[in-house]
Tab-separated table of C-alpha atoms in Angstrom:
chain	number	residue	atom	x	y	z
A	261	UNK	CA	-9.829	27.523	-118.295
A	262	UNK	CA	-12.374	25.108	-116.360
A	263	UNK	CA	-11.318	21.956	-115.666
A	264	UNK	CA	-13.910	18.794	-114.438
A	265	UNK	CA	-11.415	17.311	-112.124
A	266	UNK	CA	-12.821	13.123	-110.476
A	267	UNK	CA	-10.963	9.841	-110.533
A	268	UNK	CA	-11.752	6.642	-109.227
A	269	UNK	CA	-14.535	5.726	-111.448
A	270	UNK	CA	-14.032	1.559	-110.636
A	271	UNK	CA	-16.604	0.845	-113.044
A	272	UNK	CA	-17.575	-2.908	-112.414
A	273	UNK	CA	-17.148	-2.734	-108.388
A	274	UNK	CA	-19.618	-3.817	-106.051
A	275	UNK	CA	-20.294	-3.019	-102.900
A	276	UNK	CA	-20.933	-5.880	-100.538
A	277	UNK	CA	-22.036	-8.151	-103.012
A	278	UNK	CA	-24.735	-4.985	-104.108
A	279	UNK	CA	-24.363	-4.048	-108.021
A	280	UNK	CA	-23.509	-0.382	-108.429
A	281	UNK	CA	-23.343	-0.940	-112.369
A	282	UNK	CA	-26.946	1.344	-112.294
A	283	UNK	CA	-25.496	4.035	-109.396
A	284	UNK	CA	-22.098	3.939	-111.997
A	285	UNK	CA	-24.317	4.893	-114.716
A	286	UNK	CA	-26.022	7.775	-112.967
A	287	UNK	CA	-22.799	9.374	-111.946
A	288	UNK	CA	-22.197	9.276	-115.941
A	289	UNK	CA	-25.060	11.006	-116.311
A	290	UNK	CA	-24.246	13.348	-114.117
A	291	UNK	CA	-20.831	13.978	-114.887
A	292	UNK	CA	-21.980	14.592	-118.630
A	293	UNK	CA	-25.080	17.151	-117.435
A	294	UNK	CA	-22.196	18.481	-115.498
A	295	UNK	CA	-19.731	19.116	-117.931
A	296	UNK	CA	-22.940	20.619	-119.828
A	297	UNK	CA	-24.546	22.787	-117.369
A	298	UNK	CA	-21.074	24.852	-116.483
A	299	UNK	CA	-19.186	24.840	-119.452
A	300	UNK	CA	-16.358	23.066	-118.435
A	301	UNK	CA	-13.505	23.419	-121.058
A	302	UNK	CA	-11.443	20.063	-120.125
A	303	UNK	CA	-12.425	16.540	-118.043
A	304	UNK	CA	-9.400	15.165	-115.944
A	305	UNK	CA	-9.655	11.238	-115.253
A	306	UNK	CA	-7.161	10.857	-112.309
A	307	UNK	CA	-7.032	7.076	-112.544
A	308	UNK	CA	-9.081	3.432	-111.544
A	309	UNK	CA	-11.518	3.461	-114.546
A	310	UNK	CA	-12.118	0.196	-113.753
A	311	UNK	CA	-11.790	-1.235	-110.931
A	312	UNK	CA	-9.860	-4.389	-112.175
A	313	UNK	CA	-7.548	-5.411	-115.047
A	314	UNK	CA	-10.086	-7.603	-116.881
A	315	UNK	CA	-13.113	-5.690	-116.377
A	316	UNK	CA	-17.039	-7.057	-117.041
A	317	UNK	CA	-18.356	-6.289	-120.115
A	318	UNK	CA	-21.220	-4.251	-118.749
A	319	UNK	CA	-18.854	-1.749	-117.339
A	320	UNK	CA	-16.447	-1.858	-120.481
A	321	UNK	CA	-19.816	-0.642	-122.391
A	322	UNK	CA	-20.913	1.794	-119.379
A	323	UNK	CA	-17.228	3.147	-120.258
A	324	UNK	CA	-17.780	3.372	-124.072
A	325	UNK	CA	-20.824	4.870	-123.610
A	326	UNK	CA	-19.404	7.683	-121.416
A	327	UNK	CA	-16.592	8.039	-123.947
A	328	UNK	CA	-19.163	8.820	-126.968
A	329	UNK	CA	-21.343	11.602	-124.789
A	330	UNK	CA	-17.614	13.243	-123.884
A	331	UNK	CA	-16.766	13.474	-127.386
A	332	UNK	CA	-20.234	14.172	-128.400
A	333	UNK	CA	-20.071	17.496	-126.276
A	334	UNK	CA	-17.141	18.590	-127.894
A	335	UNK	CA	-15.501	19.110	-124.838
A	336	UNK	CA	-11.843	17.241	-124.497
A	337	UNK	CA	-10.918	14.522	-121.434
A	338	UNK	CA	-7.493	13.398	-120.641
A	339	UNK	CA	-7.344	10.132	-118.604
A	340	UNK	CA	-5.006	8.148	-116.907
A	341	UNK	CA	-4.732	4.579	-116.224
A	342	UNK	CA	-4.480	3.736	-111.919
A	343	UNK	CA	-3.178	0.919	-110.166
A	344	UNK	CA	-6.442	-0.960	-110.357
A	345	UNK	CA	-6.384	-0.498	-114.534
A	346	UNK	CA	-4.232	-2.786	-117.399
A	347	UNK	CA	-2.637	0.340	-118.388
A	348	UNK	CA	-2.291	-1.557	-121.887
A	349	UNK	CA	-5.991	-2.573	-122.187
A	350	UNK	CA	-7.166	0.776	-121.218
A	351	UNK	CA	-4.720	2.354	-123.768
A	352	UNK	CA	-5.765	0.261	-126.877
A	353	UNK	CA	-6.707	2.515	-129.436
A	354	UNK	CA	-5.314	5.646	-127.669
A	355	UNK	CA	-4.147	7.136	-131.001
A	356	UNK	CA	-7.448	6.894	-132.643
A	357	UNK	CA	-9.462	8.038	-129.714
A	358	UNK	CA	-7.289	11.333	-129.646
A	359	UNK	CA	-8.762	12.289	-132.649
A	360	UNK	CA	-12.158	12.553	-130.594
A	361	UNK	CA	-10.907	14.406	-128.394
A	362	UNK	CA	-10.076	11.573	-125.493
A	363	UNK	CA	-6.897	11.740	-124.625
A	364	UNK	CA	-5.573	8.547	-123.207
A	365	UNK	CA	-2.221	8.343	-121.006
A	366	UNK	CA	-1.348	5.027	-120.129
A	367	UNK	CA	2.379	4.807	-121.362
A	368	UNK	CA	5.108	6.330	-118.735
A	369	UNK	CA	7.188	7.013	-121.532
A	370	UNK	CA	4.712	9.470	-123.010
A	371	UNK	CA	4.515	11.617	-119.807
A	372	UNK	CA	6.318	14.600	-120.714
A	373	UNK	CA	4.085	14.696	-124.163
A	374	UNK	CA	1.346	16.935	-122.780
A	375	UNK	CA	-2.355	17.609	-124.431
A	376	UNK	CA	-2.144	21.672	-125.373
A	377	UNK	CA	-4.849	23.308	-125.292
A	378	UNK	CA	-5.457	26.914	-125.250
A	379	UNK	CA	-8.405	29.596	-123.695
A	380	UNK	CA	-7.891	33.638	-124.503
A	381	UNK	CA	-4.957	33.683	-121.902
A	382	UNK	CA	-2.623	31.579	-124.296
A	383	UNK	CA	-1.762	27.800	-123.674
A	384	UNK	CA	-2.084	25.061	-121.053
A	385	UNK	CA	-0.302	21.426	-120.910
A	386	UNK	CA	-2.095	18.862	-119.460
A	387	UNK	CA	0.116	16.170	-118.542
A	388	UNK	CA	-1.557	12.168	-117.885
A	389	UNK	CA	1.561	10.829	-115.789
A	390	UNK	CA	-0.276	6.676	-114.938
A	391	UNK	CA	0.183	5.072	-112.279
A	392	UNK	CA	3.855	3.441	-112.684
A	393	UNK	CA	4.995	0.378	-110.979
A	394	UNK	CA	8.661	1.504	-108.689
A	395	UNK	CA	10.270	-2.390	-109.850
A	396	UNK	CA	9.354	-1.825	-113.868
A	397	UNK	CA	9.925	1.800	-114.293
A	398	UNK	CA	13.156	2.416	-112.585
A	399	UNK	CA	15.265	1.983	-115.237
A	400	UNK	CA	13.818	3.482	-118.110
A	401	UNK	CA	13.179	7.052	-115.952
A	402	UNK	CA	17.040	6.540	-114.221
A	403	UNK	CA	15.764	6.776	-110.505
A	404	UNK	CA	18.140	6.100	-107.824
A	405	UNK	CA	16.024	4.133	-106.185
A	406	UNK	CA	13.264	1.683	-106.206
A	407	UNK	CA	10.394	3.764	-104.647
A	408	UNK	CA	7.520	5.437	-105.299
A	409	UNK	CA	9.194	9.038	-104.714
A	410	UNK	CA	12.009	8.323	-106.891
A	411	UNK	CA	9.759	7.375	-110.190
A	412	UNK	CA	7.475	10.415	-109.658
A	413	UNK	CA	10.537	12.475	-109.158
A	414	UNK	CA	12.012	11.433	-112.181
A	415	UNK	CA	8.541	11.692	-114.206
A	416	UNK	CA	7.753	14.772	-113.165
A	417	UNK	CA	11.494	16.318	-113.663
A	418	UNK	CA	10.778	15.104	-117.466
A	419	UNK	CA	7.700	17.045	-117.552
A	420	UNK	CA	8.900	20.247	-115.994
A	421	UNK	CA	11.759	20.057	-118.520
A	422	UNK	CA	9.215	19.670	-121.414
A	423	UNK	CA	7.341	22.591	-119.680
A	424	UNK	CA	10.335	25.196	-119.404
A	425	UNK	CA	10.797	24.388	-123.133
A	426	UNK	CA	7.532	25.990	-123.897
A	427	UNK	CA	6.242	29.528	-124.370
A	428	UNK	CA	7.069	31.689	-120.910
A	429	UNK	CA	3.477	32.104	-119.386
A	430	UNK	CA	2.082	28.186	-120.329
A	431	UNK	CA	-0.036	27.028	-117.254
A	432	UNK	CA	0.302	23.242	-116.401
A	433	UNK	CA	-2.015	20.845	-115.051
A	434	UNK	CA	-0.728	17.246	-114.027
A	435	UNK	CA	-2.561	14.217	-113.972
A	436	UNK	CA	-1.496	11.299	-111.314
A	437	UNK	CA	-2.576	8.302	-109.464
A	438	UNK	CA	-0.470	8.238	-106.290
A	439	UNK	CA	-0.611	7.878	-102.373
A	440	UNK	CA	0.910	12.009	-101.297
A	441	UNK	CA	1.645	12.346	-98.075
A	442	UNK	CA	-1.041	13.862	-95.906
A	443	UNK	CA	-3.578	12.193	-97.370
A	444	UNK	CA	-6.478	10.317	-95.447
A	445	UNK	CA	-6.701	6.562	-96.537
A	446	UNK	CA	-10.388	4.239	-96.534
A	447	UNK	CA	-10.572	0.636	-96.631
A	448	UNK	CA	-11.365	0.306	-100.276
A	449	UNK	CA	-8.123	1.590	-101.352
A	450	UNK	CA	-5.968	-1.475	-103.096
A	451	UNK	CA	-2.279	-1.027	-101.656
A	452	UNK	CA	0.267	-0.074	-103.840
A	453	UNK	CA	3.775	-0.454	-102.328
A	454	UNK	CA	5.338	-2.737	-100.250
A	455	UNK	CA	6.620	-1.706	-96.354
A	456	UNK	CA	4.380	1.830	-95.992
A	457	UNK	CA	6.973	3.253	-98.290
A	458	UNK	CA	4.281	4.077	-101.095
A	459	UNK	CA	3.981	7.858	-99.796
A	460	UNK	CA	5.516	10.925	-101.550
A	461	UNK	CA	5.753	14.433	-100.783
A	462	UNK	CA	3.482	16.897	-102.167
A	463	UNK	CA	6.806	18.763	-103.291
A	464	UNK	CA	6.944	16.276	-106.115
A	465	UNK	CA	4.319	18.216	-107.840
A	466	UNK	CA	6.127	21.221	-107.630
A	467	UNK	CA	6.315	23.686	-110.797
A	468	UNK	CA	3.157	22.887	-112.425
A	469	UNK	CA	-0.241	25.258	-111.803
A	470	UNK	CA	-2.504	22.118	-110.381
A	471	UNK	CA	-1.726	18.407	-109.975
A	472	UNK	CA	-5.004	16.383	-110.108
A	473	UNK	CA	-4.653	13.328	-108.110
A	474	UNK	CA	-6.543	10.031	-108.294
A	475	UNK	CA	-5.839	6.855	-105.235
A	476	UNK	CA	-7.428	7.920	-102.376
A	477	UNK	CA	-11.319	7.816	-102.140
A	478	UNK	CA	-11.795	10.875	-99.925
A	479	UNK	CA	-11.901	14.202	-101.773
A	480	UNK	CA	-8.954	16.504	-100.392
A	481	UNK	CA	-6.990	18.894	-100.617
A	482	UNK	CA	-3.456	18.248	-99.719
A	483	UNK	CA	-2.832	22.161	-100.547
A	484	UNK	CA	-4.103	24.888	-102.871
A	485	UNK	CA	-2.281	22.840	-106.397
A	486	UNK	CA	-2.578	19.382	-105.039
A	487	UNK	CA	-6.014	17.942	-104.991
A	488	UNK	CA	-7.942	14.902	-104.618
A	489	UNK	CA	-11.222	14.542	-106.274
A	490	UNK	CA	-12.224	11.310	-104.389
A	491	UNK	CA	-14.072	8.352	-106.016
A	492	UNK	CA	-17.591	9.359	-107.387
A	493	UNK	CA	-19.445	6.882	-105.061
A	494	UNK	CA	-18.532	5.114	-101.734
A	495	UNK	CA	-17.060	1.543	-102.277
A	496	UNK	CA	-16.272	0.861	-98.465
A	497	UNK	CA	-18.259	1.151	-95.274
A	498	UNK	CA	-15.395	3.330	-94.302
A	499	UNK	CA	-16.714	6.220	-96.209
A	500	UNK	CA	-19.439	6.437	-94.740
A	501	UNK	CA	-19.031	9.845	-93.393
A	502	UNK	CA	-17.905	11.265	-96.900
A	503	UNK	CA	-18.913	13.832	-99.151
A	504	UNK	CA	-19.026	12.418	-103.037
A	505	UNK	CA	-17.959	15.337	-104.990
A	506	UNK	CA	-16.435	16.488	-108.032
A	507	UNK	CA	-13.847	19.718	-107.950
A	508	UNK	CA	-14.384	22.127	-110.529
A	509	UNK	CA	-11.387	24.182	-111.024
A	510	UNK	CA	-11.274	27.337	-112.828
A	511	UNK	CA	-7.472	27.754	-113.699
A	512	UNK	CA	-6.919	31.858	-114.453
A	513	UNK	CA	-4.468	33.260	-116.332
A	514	UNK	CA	-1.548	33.465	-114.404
A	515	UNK	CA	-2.138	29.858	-112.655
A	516	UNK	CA	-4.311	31.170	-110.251
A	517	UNK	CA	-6.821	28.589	-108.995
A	518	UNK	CA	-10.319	28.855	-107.578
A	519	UNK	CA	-11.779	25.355	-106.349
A	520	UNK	CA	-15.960	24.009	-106.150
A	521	UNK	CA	-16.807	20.945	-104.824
A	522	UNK	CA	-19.654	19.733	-107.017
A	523	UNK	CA	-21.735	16.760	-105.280
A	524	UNK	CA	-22.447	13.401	-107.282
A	525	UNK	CA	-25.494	11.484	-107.000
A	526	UNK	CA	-25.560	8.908	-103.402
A	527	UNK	CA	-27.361	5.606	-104.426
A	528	UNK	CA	-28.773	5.241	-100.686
A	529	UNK	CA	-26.499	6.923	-97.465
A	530	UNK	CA	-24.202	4.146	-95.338
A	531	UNK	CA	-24.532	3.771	-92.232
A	532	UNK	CA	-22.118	2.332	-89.214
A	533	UNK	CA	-24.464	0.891	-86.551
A	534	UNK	CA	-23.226	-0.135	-83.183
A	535	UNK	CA	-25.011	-1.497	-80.040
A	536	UNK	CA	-27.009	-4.294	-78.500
A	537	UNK	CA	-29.326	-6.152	-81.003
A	538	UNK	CA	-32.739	-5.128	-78.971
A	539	UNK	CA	-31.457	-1.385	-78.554
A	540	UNK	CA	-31.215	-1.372	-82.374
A	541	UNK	CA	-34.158	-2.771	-82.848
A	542	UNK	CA	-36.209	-0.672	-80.847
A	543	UNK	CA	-34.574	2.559	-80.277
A	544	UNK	CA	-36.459	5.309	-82.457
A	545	UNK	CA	-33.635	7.615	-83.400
A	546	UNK	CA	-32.574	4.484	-85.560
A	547	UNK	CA	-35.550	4.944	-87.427
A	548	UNK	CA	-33.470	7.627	-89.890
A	549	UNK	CA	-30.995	4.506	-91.489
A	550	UNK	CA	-34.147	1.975	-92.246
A	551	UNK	CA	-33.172	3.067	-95.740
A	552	UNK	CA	-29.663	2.725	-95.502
A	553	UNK	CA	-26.813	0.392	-96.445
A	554	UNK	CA	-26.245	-0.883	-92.826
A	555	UNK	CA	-23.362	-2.084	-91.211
A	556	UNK	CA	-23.684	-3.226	-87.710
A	557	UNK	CA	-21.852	-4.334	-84.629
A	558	UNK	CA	-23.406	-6.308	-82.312
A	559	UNK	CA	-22.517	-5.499	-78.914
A	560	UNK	CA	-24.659	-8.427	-76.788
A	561	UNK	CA	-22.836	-10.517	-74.253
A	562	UNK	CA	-24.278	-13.173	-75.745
A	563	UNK	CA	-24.866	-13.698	-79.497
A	564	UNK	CA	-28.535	-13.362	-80.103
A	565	UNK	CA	-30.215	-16.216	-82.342
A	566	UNK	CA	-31.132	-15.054	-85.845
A	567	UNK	CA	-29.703	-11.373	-85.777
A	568	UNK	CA	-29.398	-11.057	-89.342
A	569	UNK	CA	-32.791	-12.171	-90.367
A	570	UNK	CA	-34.291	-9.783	-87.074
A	571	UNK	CA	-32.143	-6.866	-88.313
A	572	UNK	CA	-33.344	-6.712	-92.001
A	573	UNK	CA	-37.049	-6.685	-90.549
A	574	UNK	CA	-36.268	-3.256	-89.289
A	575	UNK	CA	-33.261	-2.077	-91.244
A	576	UNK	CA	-33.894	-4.199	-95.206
A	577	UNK	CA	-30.421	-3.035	-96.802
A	578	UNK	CA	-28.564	-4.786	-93.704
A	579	UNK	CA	-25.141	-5.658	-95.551
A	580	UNK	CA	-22.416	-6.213	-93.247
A	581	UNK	CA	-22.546	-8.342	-89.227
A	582	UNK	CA	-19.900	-8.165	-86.893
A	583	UNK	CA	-19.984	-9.089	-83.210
A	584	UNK	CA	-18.335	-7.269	-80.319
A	585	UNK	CA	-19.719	-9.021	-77.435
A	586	UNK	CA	-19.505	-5.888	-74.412
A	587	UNK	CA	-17.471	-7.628	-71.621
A	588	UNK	CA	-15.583	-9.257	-73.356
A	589	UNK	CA	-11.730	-9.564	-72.647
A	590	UNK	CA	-9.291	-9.024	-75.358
A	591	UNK	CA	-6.732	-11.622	-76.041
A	592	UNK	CA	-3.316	-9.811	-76.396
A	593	UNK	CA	-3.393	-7.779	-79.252
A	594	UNK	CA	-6.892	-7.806	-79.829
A	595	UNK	CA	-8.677	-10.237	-82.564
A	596	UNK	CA	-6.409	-11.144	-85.337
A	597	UNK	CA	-8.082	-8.863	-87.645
A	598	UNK	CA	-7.663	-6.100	-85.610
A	599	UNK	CA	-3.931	-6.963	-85.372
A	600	UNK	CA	-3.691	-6.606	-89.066
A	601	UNK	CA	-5.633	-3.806	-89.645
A	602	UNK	CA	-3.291	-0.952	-91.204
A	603	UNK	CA	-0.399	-2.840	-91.310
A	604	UNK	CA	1.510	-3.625	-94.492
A	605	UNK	CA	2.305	-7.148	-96.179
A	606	UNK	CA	6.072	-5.818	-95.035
A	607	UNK	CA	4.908	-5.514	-91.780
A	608	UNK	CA	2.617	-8.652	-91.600
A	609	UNK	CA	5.765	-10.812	-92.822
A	610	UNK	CA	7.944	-9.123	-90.252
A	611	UNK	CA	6.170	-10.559	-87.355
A	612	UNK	CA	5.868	-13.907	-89.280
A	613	UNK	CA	9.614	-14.119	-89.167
A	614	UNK	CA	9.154	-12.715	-84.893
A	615	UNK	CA	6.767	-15.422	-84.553
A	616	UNK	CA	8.782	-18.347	-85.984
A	617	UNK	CA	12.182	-17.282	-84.196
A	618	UNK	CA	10.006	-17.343	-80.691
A	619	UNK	CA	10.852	-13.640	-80.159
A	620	UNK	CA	12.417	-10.468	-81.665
A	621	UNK	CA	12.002	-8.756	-84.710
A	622	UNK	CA	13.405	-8.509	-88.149
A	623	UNK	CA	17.251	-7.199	-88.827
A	624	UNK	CA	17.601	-5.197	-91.422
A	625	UNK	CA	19.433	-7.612	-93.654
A	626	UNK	CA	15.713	-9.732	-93.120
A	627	UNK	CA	13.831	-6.764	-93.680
A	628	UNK	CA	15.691	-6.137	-97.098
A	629	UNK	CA	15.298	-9.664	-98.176
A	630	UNK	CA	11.937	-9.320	-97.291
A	631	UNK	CA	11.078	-6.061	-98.920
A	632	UNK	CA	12.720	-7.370	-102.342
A	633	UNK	CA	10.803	-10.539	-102.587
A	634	UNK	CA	7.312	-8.464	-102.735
A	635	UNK	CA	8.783	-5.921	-104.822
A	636	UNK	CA	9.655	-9.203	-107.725
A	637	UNK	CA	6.401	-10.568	-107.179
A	638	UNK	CA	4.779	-7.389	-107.834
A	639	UNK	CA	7.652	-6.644	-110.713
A	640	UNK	CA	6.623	-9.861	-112.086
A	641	UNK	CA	2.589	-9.335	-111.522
A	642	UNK	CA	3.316	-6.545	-113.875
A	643	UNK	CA	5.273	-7.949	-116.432
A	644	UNK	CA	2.677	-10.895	-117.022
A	645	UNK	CA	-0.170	-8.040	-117.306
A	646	UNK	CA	2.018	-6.147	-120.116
A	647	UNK	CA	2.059	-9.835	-122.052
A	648	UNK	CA	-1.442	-10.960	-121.559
C-alpha cells in the first residue's frame, strides 16, 4: 500500500509579514498532481492544518478546496488535528466527510477506531491519534501521570489492543502530532509542554508498521517506522537550510517499509546573511541571494545610517535586521534574547523566582508550584477552546 505521508500544512501563516496563502496553494497543487502522478493509495495529514484555532477565511476555503480534489481522486486521507488546530472546529462535520472518503480524527476518544482499508495483501488500520493536551486527557485515558509520555502511552496501548483484536497479519500505520525524542527543533515550532518535559520516546510507537508524525518542521527520520514529514514550506528563517519534502511510503506486505522523499514547490530560497553592511553590499558571491528572502546581521562597529533601505537596493526581499556590532563586549549572559533563546516558560520563571530572591535557584517544592500553574493555564486555555 502507498501512503502520501506531510503534516504541517499551517494554512493562513505568514512569513515575516509575507502572505504564503498563493505558495499554500501551490503545494495543494502539488500534493494533488502528486497523489495523481504515483498512485498513492492513502494521504496521511500528521497535524497543524491551520496554523491557528480561528483560522482566515481564505485558508478555511484553500482547505475546502483541497478537501474536494482529495475526494475527487478517489483516493482516501486521514487527518489529524495538531496543537496549532481547534480540534473541534477542524472536526465539524467529520461524520459526513467520511463518507467522501476524508477521514477526520480530532476526538482522543476515537483513537483506537482505526480507518481499514485493504490492498491484495489483506488489511491495514490507520489510526489518527490528535494532538492531546497532558492536563485534559489524563483522566479519561487513566495515565499515571500528567505528561506527554504518559497520554501517548496510554493512547497508543488502546490502539495496539484494538490492533491484536484484529485479523493476525493487519499492518498498522499511526498518525500523531508530538515532540519524539531525537528530533531536531526550528524556531517556528509553537511549544507544547511546560518545563522541556514535552519529549517522548520513540518506543511509544512501538507495535504498529509506521507512525507518521507531524510537530517538527524538519523532515526526519527518527528510525525506519518513525518519521517526520516536515512542514510543506519554511515558516522560520531557521529552516533555511532545509529540504521541503513529502515521504512516500510504500508499506509491503509483511510491514516492510521503503521510504522517498518527494520535494514540494520553494516560493523563493531563504537566506541567513551575516557581515559588515559595505561587505554585503559589494561582495559578488552575494550576488546568488538578490532573489532571496534575506535575513541579515549586521556586523559594523557602528550602526550604519539607513541599512534597511541600502540593503533592499541590492537584496529587494530583505525581511528580517539584526545588529551584532563586531567588538562588541557581551554583558553577562549575552543580550536578553539570547538568554532566552531555547529555554522553556518553566525555565524562564525559574530564574524570575532566582532573580527576585537576589540569588539561588528554585527548590523543588517552587519548581512544582511552578510547573502546575502553566499546566492550569494551559488546562484551562483548552477547556475555553472546547466551549467556544
Amino acid at each position: 500500500m502507498r501512503l502520501l505521508h506531510t503534516s504541517d500544512w499551517h494554512l493562513g501563516r505568514s512569513f515575516h509579514r509575507v502572505n504564503l496563502l498563493a505558495a499554500q496553494a501551490a503545494f495543494v497543487d502539488h500534493l494533488v498532481e502528486t497523489v495523481r502522478e504515483h498512485e498513492v493509495d492513502a494521504v496521511l495529514v500528521a497535524g497543524d492544518v491551520y496554523d491557528r484555532a480561528v483560522p482566515p477565511l481564505p485558508a478555511v476555503e484553500l482547505y475546502d478546496r483541497a478537501l474536494h480534489r482529495l475526494a475527487d481522486l478517489g483516493v482516501p486521507t486521514v487527518m489529524i488535528s495538531g496543537n496549532h488546530d481547534s480540534a473541534r472546529r477542524l472536526g465539524v462535520g467529520a461524520g459526513l466527510i467520511g463518507r467522501a472518503g476524508i477521514h477526520l480524527r480530532t476526538d482522543p476518544e476515537g483513537c483506537a477506531d482505526p480507518v481499514v482499508l485493504a490492498d491484495v495483501h489483506g488489511e491495514v488500520a490507520l489510526y489518527g491519534l490528535p494532538y492531546l493536551e497532558p492536563a485534559l486527557v489524563k483522566d479519561r485515558f487513566g495515565a499515571g501521570r500528567v505528561s506527554h509520555e504518559a497520554v501517548l502511552g496510554a493512547a497508543m496501548d488502546r490502539i495496539r489492543a484494538d490492533l491484536a483484536a484484529r485479523a493476525p497479519g493487519t499492518r498498522s500505520v499511526v498518525l500523531a502530532h508530538a515532540f519524539v525524542t531525537g528530533g531536531q527543533a526550528s524556531d517556528s515550532e509553537r511549544d507544547i509542554a511546560v518545563g522541556g518535559v514535552e519529549a517522548v520516546p520513540a518506543a511509544v510507537f512501538d507495535g504498529v508498521d509506521y507512525a507518521a508524525l507531524g510537530h517538527l518542521h524538519g523532515c526526519q527520520t527518527i528510525n525506519e517506522r518513525v518519521r517526520y514529514s516536515g512542514s510543506p514550506l519554511a515558516y522560520s528563517f531557521s529552516e533555511a537550510d532545509h529540504r521541503k519534502t513529502m515521504w512516500l511510503i510504500d508499506l509491503g506486505p509483511a510491514g516492510e517499509i521503503t521510504a522517498e522523499r518527494l520535494d514540494t514547490p520553494v516560493p523563493r530560497r531563504l537566506a541567513r546573511l551575516r557581515g559588515r553592511l559595505d561587505t554585503l553590499l559589494e561582495e559578488p558571491a552575494y550576488a546568488a541571494y538578490e532573489d532571496s528572502w534575506i535575513e541579515a546581521t549586521l556586523t559594523d562597529p557602528v550602526r550604519p545610517e539607513e541599512p534597511m533601505a541600502r540593503l533592499a537596493a541590492r537584496f529587494p526581499h530583505t525581511l528580517s535586521l539584526a545588529f551584532d556590532p563586531e567588538g562588541r563586549e557581551e554583558s553577562a549572559g549575552g543580550s536578553y534574547a539570547q538568554r532566552l533563546k531555547g529555554r522553556s516558560d518553566q525555565e524562564i520563571a525559574e530564574d524570575f523566582v532566582a532573580h527576585v530572591r537576589g540569588g539561588g535557584v528554585a527548590d523543588e517544592a517552587e519548581r512544582a508550584v511552578l510547573q502546575g500553574a502553566f499546566e492550569d493555564v494551559r488546562a484551562d486555555d483548552g477547556r475555553q477552546e472546547t466551549r467556544r
